[in-house]
PDB file of C-alpha atoms in Angstrom:
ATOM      1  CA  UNK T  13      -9.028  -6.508 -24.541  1.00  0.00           C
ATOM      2  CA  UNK T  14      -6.208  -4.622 -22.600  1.00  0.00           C
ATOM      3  CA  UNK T  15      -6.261  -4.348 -18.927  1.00  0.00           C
ATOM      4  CA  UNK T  16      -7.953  -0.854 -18.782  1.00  0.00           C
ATOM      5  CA  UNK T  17      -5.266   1.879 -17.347  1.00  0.00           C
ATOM      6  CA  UNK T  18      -5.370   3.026 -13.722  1.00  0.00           C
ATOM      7  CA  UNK T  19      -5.596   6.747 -13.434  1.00  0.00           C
ATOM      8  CA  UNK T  20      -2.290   7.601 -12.074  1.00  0.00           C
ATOM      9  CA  UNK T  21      -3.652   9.995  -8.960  1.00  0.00           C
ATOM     10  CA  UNK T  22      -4.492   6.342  -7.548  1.00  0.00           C
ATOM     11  CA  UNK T  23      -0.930   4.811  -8.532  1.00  0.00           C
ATOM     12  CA  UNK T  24       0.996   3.172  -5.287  1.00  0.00           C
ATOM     13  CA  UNK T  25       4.262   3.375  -7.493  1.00  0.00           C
ATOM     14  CA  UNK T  26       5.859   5.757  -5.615  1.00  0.00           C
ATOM     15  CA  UNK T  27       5.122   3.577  -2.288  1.00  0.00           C
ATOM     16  CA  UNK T  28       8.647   2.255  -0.763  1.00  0.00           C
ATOM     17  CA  UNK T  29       8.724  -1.530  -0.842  1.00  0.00           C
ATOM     18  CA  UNK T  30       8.099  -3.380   2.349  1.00  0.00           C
ATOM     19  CA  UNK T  31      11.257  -3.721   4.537  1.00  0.00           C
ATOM     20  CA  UNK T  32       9.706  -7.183   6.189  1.00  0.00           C
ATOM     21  CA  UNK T  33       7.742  -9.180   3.428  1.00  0.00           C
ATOM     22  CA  UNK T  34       6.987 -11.871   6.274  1.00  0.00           C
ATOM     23  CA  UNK T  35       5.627  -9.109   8.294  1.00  0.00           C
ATOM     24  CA  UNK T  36       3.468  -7.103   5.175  1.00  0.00           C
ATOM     25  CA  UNK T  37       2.520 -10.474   4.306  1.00  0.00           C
ATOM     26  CA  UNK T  38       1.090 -11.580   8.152  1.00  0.00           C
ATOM     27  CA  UNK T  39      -0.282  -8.112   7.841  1.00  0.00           C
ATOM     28  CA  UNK T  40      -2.554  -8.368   4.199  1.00  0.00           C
ATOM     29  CA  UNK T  41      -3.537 -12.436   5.622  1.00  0.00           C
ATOM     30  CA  UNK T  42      -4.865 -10.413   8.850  1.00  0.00           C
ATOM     31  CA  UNK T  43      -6.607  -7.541   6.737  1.00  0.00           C
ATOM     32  CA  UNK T  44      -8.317 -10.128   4.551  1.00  0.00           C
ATOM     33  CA  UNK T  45      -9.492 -12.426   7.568  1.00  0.00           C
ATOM     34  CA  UNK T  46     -11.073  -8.569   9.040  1.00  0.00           C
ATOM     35  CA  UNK T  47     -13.117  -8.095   5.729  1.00  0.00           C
ATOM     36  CA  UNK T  48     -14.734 -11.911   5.796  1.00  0.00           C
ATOM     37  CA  UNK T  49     -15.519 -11.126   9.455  1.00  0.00           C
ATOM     38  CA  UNK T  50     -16.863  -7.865   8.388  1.00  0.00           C
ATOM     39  CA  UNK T  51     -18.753  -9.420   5.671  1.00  0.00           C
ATOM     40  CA  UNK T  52     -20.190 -12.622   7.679  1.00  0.00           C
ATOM     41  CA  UNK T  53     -20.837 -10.325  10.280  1.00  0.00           C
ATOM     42  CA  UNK T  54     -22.925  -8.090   7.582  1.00  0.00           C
ATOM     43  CA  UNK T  55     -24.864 -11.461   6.602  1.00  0.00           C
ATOM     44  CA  UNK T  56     -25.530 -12.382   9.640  1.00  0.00           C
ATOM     45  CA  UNK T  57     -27.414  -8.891  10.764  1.00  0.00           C
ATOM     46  CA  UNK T  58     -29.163  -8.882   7.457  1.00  0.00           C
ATOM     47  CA  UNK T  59     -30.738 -12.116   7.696  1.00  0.00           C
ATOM     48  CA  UNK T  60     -31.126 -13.014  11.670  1.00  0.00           C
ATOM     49  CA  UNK T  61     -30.983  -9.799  13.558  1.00  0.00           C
ATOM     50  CA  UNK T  62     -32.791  -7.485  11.844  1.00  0.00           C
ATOM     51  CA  UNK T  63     -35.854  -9.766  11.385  1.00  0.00           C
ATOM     52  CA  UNK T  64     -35.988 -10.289  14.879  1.00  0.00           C
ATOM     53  CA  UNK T  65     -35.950  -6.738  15.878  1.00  0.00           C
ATOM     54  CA  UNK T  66     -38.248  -6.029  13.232  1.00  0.00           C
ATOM     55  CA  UNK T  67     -40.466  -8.310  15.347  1.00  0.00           C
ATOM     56  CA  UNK T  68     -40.750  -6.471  18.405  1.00  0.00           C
ATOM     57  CA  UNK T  69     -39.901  -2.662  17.133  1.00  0.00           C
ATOM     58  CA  UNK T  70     -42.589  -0.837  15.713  1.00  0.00           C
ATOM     59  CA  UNK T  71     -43.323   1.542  13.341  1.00  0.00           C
ATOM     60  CA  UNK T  72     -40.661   1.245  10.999  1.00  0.00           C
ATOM     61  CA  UNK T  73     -38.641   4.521  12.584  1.00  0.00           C
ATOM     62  CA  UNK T  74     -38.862   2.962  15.666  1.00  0.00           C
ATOM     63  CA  UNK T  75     -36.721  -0.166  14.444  1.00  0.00           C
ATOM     64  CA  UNK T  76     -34.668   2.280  12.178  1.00  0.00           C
ATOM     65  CA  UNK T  77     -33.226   3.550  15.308  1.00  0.00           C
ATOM     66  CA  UNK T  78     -32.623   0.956  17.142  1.00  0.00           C
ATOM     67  CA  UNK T  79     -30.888  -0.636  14.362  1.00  0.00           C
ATOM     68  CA  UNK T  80     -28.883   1.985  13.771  1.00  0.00           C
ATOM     69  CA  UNK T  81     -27.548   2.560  17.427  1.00  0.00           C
ATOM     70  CA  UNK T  82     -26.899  -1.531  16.915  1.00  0.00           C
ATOM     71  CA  UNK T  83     -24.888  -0.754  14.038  1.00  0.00           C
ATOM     72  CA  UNK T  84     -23.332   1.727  15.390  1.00  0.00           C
ATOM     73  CA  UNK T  85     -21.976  -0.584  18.525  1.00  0.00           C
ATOM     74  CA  UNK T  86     -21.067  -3.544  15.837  1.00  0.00           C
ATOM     75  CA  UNK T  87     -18.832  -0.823  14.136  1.00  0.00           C
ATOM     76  CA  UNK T  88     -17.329   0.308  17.226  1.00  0.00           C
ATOM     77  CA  UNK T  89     -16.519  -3.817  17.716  1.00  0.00           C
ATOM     78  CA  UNK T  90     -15.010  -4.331  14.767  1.00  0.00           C
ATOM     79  CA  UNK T  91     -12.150  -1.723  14.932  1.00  0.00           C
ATOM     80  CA  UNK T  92     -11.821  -2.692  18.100  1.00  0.00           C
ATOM     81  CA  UNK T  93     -10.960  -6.062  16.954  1.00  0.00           C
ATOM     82  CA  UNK T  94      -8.925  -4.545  14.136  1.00  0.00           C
ATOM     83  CA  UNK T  95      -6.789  -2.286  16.424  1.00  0.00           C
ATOM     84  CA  UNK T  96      -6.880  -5.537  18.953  1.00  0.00           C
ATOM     85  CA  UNK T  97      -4.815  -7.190  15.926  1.00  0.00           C
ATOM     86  CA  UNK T  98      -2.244  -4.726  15.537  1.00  0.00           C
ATOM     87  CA  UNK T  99      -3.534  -3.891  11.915  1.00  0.00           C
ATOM     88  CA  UNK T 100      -4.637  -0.573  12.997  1.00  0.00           C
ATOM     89  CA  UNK T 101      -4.361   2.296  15.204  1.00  0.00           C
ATOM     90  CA  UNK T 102      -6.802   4.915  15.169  1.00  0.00           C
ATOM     91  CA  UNK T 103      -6.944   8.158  17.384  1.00  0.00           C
ATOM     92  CA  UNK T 104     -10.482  10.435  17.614  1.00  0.00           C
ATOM     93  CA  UNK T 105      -9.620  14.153  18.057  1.00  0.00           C
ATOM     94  CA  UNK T 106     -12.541  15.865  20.230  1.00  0.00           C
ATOM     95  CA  UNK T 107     -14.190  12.443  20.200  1.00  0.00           C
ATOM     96  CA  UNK T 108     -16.818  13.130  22.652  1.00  0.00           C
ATOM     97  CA  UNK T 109     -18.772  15.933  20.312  1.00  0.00           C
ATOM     98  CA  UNK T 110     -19.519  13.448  17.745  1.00  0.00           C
ATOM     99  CA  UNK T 111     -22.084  11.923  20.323  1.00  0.00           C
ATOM    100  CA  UNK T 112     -23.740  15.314  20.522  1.00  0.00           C
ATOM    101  CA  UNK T 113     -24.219  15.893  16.617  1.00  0.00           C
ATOM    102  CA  UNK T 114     -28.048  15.974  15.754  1.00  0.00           C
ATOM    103  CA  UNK T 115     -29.600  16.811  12.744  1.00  0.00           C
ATOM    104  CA  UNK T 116     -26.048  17.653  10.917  1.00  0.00           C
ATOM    105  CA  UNK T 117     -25.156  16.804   7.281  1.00  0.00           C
ATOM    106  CA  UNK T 118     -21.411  15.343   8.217  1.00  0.00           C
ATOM    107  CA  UNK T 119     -18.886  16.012   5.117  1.00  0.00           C
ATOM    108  CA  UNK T 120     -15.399  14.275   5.137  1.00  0.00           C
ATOM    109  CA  UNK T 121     -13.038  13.412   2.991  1.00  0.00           C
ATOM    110  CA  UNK T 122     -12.490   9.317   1.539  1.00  0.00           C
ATOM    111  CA  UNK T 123      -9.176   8.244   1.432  1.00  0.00           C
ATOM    112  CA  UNK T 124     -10.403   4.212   2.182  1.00  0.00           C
ATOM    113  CA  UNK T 125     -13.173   1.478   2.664  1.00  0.00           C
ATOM    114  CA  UNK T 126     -12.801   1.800   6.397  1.00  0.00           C
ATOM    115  CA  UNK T 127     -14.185   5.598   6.705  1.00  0.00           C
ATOM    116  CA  UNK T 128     -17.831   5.104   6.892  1.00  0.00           C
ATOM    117  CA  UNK T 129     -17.295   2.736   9.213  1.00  0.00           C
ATOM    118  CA  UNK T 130     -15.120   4.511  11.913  1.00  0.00           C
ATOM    119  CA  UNK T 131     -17.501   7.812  11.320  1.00  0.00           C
ATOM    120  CA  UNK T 132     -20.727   5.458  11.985  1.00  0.00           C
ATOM    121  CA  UNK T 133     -18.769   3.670  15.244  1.00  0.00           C
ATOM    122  CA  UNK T 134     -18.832   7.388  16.774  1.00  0.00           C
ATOM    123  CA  UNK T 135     -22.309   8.516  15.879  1.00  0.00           C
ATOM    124  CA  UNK T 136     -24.505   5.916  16.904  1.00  0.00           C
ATOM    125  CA  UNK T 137     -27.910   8.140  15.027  1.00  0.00           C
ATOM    126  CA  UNK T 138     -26.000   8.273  11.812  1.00  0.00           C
ATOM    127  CA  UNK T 139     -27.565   7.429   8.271  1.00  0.00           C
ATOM    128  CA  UNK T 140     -25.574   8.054   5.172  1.00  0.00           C
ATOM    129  CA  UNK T 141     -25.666   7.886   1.176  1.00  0.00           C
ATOM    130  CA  UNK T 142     -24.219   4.765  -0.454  1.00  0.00           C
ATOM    131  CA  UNK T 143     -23.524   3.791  -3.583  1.00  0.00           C
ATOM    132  CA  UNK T 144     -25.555   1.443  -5.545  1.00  0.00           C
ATOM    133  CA  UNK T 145     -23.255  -1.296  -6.406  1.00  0.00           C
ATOM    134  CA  UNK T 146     -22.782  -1.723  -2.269  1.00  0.00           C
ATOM    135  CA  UNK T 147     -26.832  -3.496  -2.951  1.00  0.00           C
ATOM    136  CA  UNK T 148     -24.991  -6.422  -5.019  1.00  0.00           C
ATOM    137  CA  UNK T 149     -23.006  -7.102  -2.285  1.00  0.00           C
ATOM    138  CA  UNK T 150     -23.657  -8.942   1.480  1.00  0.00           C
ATOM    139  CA  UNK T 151     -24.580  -5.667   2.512  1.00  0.00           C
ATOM    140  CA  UNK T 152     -27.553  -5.180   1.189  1.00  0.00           C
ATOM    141  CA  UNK T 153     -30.383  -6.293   3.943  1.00  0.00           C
ATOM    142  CA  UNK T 154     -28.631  -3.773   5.788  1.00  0.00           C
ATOM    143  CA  UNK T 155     -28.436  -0.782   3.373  1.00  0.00           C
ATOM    144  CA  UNK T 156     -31.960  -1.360   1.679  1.00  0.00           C
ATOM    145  CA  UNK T 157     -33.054  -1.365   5.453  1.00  0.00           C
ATOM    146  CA  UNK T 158     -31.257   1.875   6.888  1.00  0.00           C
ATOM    147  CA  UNK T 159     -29.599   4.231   4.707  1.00  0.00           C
ATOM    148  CA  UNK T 160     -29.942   6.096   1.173  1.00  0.00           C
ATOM    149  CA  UNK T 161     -28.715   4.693  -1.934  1.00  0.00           C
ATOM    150  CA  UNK T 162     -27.213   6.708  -5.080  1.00  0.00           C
ATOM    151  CA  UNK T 163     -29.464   5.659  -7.379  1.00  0.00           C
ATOM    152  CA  UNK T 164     -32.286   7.204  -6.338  1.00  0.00           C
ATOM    153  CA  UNK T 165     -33.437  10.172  -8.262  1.00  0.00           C
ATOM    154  CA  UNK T 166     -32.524  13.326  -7.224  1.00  0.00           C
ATOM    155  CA  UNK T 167     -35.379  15.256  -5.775  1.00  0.00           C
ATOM    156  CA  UNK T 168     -36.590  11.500  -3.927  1.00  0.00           C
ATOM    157  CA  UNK T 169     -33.438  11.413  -2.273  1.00  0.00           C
ATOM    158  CA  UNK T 170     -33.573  14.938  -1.021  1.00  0.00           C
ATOM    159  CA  UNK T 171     -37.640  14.040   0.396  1.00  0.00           C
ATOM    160  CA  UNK T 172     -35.638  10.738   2.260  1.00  0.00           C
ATOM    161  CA  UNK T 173     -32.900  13.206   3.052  1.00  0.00           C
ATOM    162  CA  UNK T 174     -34.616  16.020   4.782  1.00  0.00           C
ATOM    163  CA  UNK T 175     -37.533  13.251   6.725  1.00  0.00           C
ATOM    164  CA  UNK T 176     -34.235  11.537   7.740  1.00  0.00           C
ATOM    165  CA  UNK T 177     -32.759  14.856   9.398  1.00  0.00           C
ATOM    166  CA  UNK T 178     -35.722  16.169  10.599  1.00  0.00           C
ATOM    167  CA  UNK T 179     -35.974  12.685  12.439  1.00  0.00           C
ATOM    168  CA  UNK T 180     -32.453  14.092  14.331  1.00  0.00           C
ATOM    169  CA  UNK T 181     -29.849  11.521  12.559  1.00  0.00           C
ATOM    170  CA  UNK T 182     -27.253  13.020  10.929  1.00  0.00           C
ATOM    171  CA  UNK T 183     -26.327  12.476   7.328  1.00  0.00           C
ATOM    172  CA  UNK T 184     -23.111  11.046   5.955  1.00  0.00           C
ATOM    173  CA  UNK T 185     -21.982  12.378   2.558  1.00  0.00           C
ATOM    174  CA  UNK T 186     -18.543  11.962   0.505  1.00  0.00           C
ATOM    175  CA  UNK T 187     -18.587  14.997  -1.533  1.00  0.00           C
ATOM    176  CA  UNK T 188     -15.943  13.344  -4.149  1.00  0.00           C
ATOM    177  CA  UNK T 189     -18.359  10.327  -4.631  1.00  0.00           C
ATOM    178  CA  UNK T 190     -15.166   8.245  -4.376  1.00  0.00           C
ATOM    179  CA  UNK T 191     -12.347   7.482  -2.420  1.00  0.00           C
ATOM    180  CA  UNK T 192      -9.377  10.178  -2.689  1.00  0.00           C
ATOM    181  CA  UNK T 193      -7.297   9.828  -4.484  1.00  0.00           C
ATOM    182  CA  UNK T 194      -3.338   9.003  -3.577  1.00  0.00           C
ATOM    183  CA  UNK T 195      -2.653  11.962  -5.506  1.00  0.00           C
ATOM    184  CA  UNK T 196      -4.312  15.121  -6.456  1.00  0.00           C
ATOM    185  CA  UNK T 197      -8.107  15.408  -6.156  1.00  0.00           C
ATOM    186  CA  UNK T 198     -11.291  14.926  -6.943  1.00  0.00           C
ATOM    187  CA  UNK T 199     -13.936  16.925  -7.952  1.00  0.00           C
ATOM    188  CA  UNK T 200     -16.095  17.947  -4.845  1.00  0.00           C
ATOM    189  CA  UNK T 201     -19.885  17.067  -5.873  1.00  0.00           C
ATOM    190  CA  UNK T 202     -22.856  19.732  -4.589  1.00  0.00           C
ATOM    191  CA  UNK T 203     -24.751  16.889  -3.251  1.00  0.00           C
ATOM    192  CA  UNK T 204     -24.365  17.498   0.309  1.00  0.00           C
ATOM    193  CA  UNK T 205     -24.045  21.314  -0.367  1.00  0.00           C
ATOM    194  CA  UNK T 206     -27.570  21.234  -2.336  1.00  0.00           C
ATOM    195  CA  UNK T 207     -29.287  18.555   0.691  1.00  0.00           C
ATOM    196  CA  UNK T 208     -27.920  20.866   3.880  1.00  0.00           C
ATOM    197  CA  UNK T 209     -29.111  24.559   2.225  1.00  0.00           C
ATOM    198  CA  UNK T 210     -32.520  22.749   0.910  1.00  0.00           C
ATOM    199  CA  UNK T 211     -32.845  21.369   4.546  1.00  0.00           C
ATOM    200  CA  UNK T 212     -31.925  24.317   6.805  1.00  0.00           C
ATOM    201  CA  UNK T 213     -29.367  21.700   8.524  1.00  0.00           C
ATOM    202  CA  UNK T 214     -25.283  22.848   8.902  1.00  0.00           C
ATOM    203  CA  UNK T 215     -22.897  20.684   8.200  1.00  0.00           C
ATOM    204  CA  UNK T 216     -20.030  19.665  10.627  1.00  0.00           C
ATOM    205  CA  UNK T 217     -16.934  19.233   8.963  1.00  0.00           C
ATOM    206  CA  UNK T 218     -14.672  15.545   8.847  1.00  0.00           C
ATOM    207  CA  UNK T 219     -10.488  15.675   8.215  1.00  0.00           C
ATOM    208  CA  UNK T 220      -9.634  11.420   8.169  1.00  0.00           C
ATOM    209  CA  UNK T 221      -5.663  11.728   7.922  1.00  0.00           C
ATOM    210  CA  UNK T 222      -2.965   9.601   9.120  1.00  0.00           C
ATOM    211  CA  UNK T 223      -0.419   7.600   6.970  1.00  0.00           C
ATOM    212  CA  UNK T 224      -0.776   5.600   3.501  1.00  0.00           C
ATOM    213  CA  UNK T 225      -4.028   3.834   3.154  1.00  0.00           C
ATOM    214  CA  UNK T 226      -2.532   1.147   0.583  1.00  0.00           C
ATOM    215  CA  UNK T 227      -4.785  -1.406   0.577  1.00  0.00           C
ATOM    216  CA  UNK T 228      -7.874   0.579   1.326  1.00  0.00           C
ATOM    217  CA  UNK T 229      -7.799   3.202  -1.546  1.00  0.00           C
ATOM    218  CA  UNK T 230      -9.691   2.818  -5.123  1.00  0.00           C
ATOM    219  CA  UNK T 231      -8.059   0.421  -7.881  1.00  0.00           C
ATOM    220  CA  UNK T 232      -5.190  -1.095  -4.910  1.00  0.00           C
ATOM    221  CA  UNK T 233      -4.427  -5.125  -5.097  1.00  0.00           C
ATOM    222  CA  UNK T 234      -6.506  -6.715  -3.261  1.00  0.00           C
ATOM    223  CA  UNK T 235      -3.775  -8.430  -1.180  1.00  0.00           C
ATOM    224  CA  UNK T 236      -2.272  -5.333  -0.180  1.00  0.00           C
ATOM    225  CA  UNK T 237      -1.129  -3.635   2.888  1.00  0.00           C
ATOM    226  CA  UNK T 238       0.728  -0.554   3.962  1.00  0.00           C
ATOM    227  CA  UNK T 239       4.351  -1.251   2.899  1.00  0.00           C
ATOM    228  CA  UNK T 240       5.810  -0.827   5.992  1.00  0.00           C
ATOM    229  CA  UNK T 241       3.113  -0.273   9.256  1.00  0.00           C
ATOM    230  CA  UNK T 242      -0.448  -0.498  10.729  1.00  0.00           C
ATOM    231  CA  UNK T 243      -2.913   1.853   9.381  1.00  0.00           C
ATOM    232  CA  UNK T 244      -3.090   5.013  11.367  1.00  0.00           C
ATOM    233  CA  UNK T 245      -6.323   7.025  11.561  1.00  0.00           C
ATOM    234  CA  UNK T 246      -5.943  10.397  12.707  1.00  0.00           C
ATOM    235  CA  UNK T 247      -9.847  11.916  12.737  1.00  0.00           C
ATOM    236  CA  UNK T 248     -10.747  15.125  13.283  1.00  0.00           C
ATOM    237  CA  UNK T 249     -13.936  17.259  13.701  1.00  0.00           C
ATOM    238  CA  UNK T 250     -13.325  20.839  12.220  1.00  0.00           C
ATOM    239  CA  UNK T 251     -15.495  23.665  12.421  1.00  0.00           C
ATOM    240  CA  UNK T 252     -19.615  23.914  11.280  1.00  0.00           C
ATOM    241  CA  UNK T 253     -20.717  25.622   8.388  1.00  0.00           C
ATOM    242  CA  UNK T 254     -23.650  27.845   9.145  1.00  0.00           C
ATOM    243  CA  UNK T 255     -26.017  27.233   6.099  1.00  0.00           C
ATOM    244  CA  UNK T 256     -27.775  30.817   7.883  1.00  0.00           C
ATOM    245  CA  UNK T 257     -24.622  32.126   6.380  1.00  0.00           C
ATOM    246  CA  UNK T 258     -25.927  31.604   2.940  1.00  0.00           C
ATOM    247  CA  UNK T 259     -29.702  31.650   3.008  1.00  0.00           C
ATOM    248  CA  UNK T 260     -29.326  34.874   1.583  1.00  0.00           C
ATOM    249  CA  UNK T 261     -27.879  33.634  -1.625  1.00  0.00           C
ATOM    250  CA  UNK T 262     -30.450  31.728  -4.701  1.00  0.00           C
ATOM    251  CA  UNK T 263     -29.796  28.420  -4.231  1.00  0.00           C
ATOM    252  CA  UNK T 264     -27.269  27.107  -6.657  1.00  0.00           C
ATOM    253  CA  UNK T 265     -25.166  29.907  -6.036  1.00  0.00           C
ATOM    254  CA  UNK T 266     -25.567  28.921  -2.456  1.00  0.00           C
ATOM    255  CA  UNK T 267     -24.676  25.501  -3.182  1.00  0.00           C
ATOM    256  CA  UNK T 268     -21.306  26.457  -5.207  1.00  0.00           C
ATOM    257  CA  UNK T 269     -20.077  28.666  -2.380  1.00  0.00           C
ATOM    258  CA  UNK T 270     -20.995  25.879   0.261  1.00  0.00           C
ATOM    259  CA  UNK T 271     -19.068  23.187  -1.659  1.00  0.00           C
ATOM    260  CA  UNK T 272     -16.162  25.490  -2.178  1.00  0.00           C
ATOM    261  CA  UNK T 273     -16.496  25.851   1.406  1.00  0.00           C
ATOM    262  CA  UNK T 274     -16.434  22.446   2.069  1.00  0.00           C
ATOM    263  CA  UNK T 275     -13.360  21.784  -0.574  1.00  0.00           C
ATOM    264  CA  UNK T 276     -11.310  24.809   1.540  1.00  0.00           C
ATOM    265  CA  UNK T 277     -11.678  23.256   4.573  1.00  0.00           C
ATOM    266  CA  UNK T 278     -10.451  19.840   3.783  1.00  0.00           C
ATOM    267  CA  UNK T 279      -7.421  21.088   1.841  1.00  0.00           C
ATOM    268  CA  UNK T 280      -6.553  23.402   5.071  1.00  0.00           C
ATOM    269  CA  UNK T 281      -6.550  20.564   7.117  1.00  0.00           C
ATOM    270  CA  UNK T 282      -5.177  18.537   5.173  1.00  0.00           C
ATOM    271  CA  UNK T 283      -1.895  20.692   4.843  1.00  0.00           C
ATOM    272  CA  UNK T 284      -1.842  21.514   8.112  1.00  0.00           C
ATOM    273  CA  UNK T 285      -1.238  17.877   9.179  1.00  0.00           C
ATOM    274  CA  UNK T 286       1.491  17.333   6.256  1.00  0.00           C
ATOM    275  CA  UNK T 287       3.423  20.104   7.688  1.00  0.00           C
ATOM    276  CA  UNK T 288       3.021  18.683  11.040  1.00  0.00           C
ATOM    277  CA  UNK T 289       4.141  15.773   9.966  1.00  0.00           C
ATOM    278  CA  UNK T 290       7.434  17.090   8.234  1.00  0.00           C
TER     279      UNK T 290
END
């Protein structure tokens, strides 16, 4: 069989090739040593860490928090270590509300693998949905422990959904179910519209911008780097929506509005900072 086609709002093609190959080169080795650390680091939490706090911290919400604001700080270490490197540079806009957010369904956009981790680095009470092939990976004594996984049904995910809010950690959703796509968009799902109106919780708005995230993005080589410079992050917090706003409406007409809400927002931002950048 054929090697199956890449949709072309994910093609690189257009990318300029790299000026210094020795540097893009030193630059991929360095991105690939990051994502064994990351993923030794993952094993090593799963299988030694976590047991031991699960030793001493009781009930099971109890440890849940704990190992969350751990998380949280091992996150915040490893892009440290990344921007330490040179591979990255990152820059928080407002950074000091995100330690303030409580009971909030968070919605940003997905442009790479590194977003939940910078968003969870900067909310130390954070839980978020995953997708379920992350549980055939070394992640998995972490996410079975701590977060919400896509295959779930429907109406048990809302239940873990709305006990995890009312609990006060705040909820990380990708409404495109994907990473973004180079090009064009995806189709914003009603997920986090449907979880934040059935919940009474608002949802604070997430723009991730900055340059090309070659390397990062769905479908790119695996030994891959921006052509040409570090990865820039450029996060911002934009403005809550008020689910009061819409409590009026029956819910799935609620939950369109909200996502086209959500969809509005990001595309605002998002050319905004292109024509800042231009």
């Amino acid at each position: 069989m054929g090697k199956a086609k890449i949709d072309d709002r994910y093609s690189a093609s257009d990318l300029p090739p790299a000026k210094n190959k020795f540097l893009y080169a030193c630059r991929c080795l360095i991105k690939l040593f990051h994502i064994g650390f990351f993923g030794l680091g993952s094993i090593v939490i799963g299988i030694l860490i976590f047991p031991v706090m699960r030793l001493f911290l009781h009930p099971k919400k109890r440890f849940q928090k704990h190992a969350r604001n751990f998380i949280s700080l091992s996150f915040r270490f490893f892009t440290f270590c990344m921007r330490l490197s040179g591979a990255i540079k990152h820059n928080f806009h407002d950074k000091e509300k995100y330690r303030s957010l409580r009971s909030k369904v968070i919605v940003a956009n997905h442009p790479s693998l590194l977003d939940v981790v910078y968003l969870i680095s900067v909310i130390p009470n954070a839980d978020c949905i995953v997708r379920g092939g992350l549980t055939k990976t070394p992640f998995v004594a972490i996410i079975r422990q701590l977060y919400l996984v896509n295959t779930m049904g429907s109406e048990e995910m809302l239940e873990l959904a709305k006990e995890s809010l009312a609990d006060g950690n705040n909820l990380i959703v990708f409404p495109e179910g994907t990473r973004t796509p180079r090009h064009g968009t995806n189709q914003f799902k009603r997920g986090a519209s449907r979880i934040a109106f059935e919940c009474d919780c608002d949802i604070q708005m997430v723009y991730i911008g900055g340059n090309d995230k070659y390397g990062l993005g769905k479908h790119d080589a695996f030994f891959s780097f921006n052509k040409n410079e570090p990865y820039h992050y450029d996060i911002y917090i934009l403005d809550e929506i008020k689910i009061a706003d819409y409590k009026h409406l029956e819910p799935q007409i609620a939950s369109r509005r909200i996502t086209e809400k959500i969809h509005e927002q990001i595309a605002d931002k998002a050319m905004e900072v292109d024509r800042r950048i231009i």
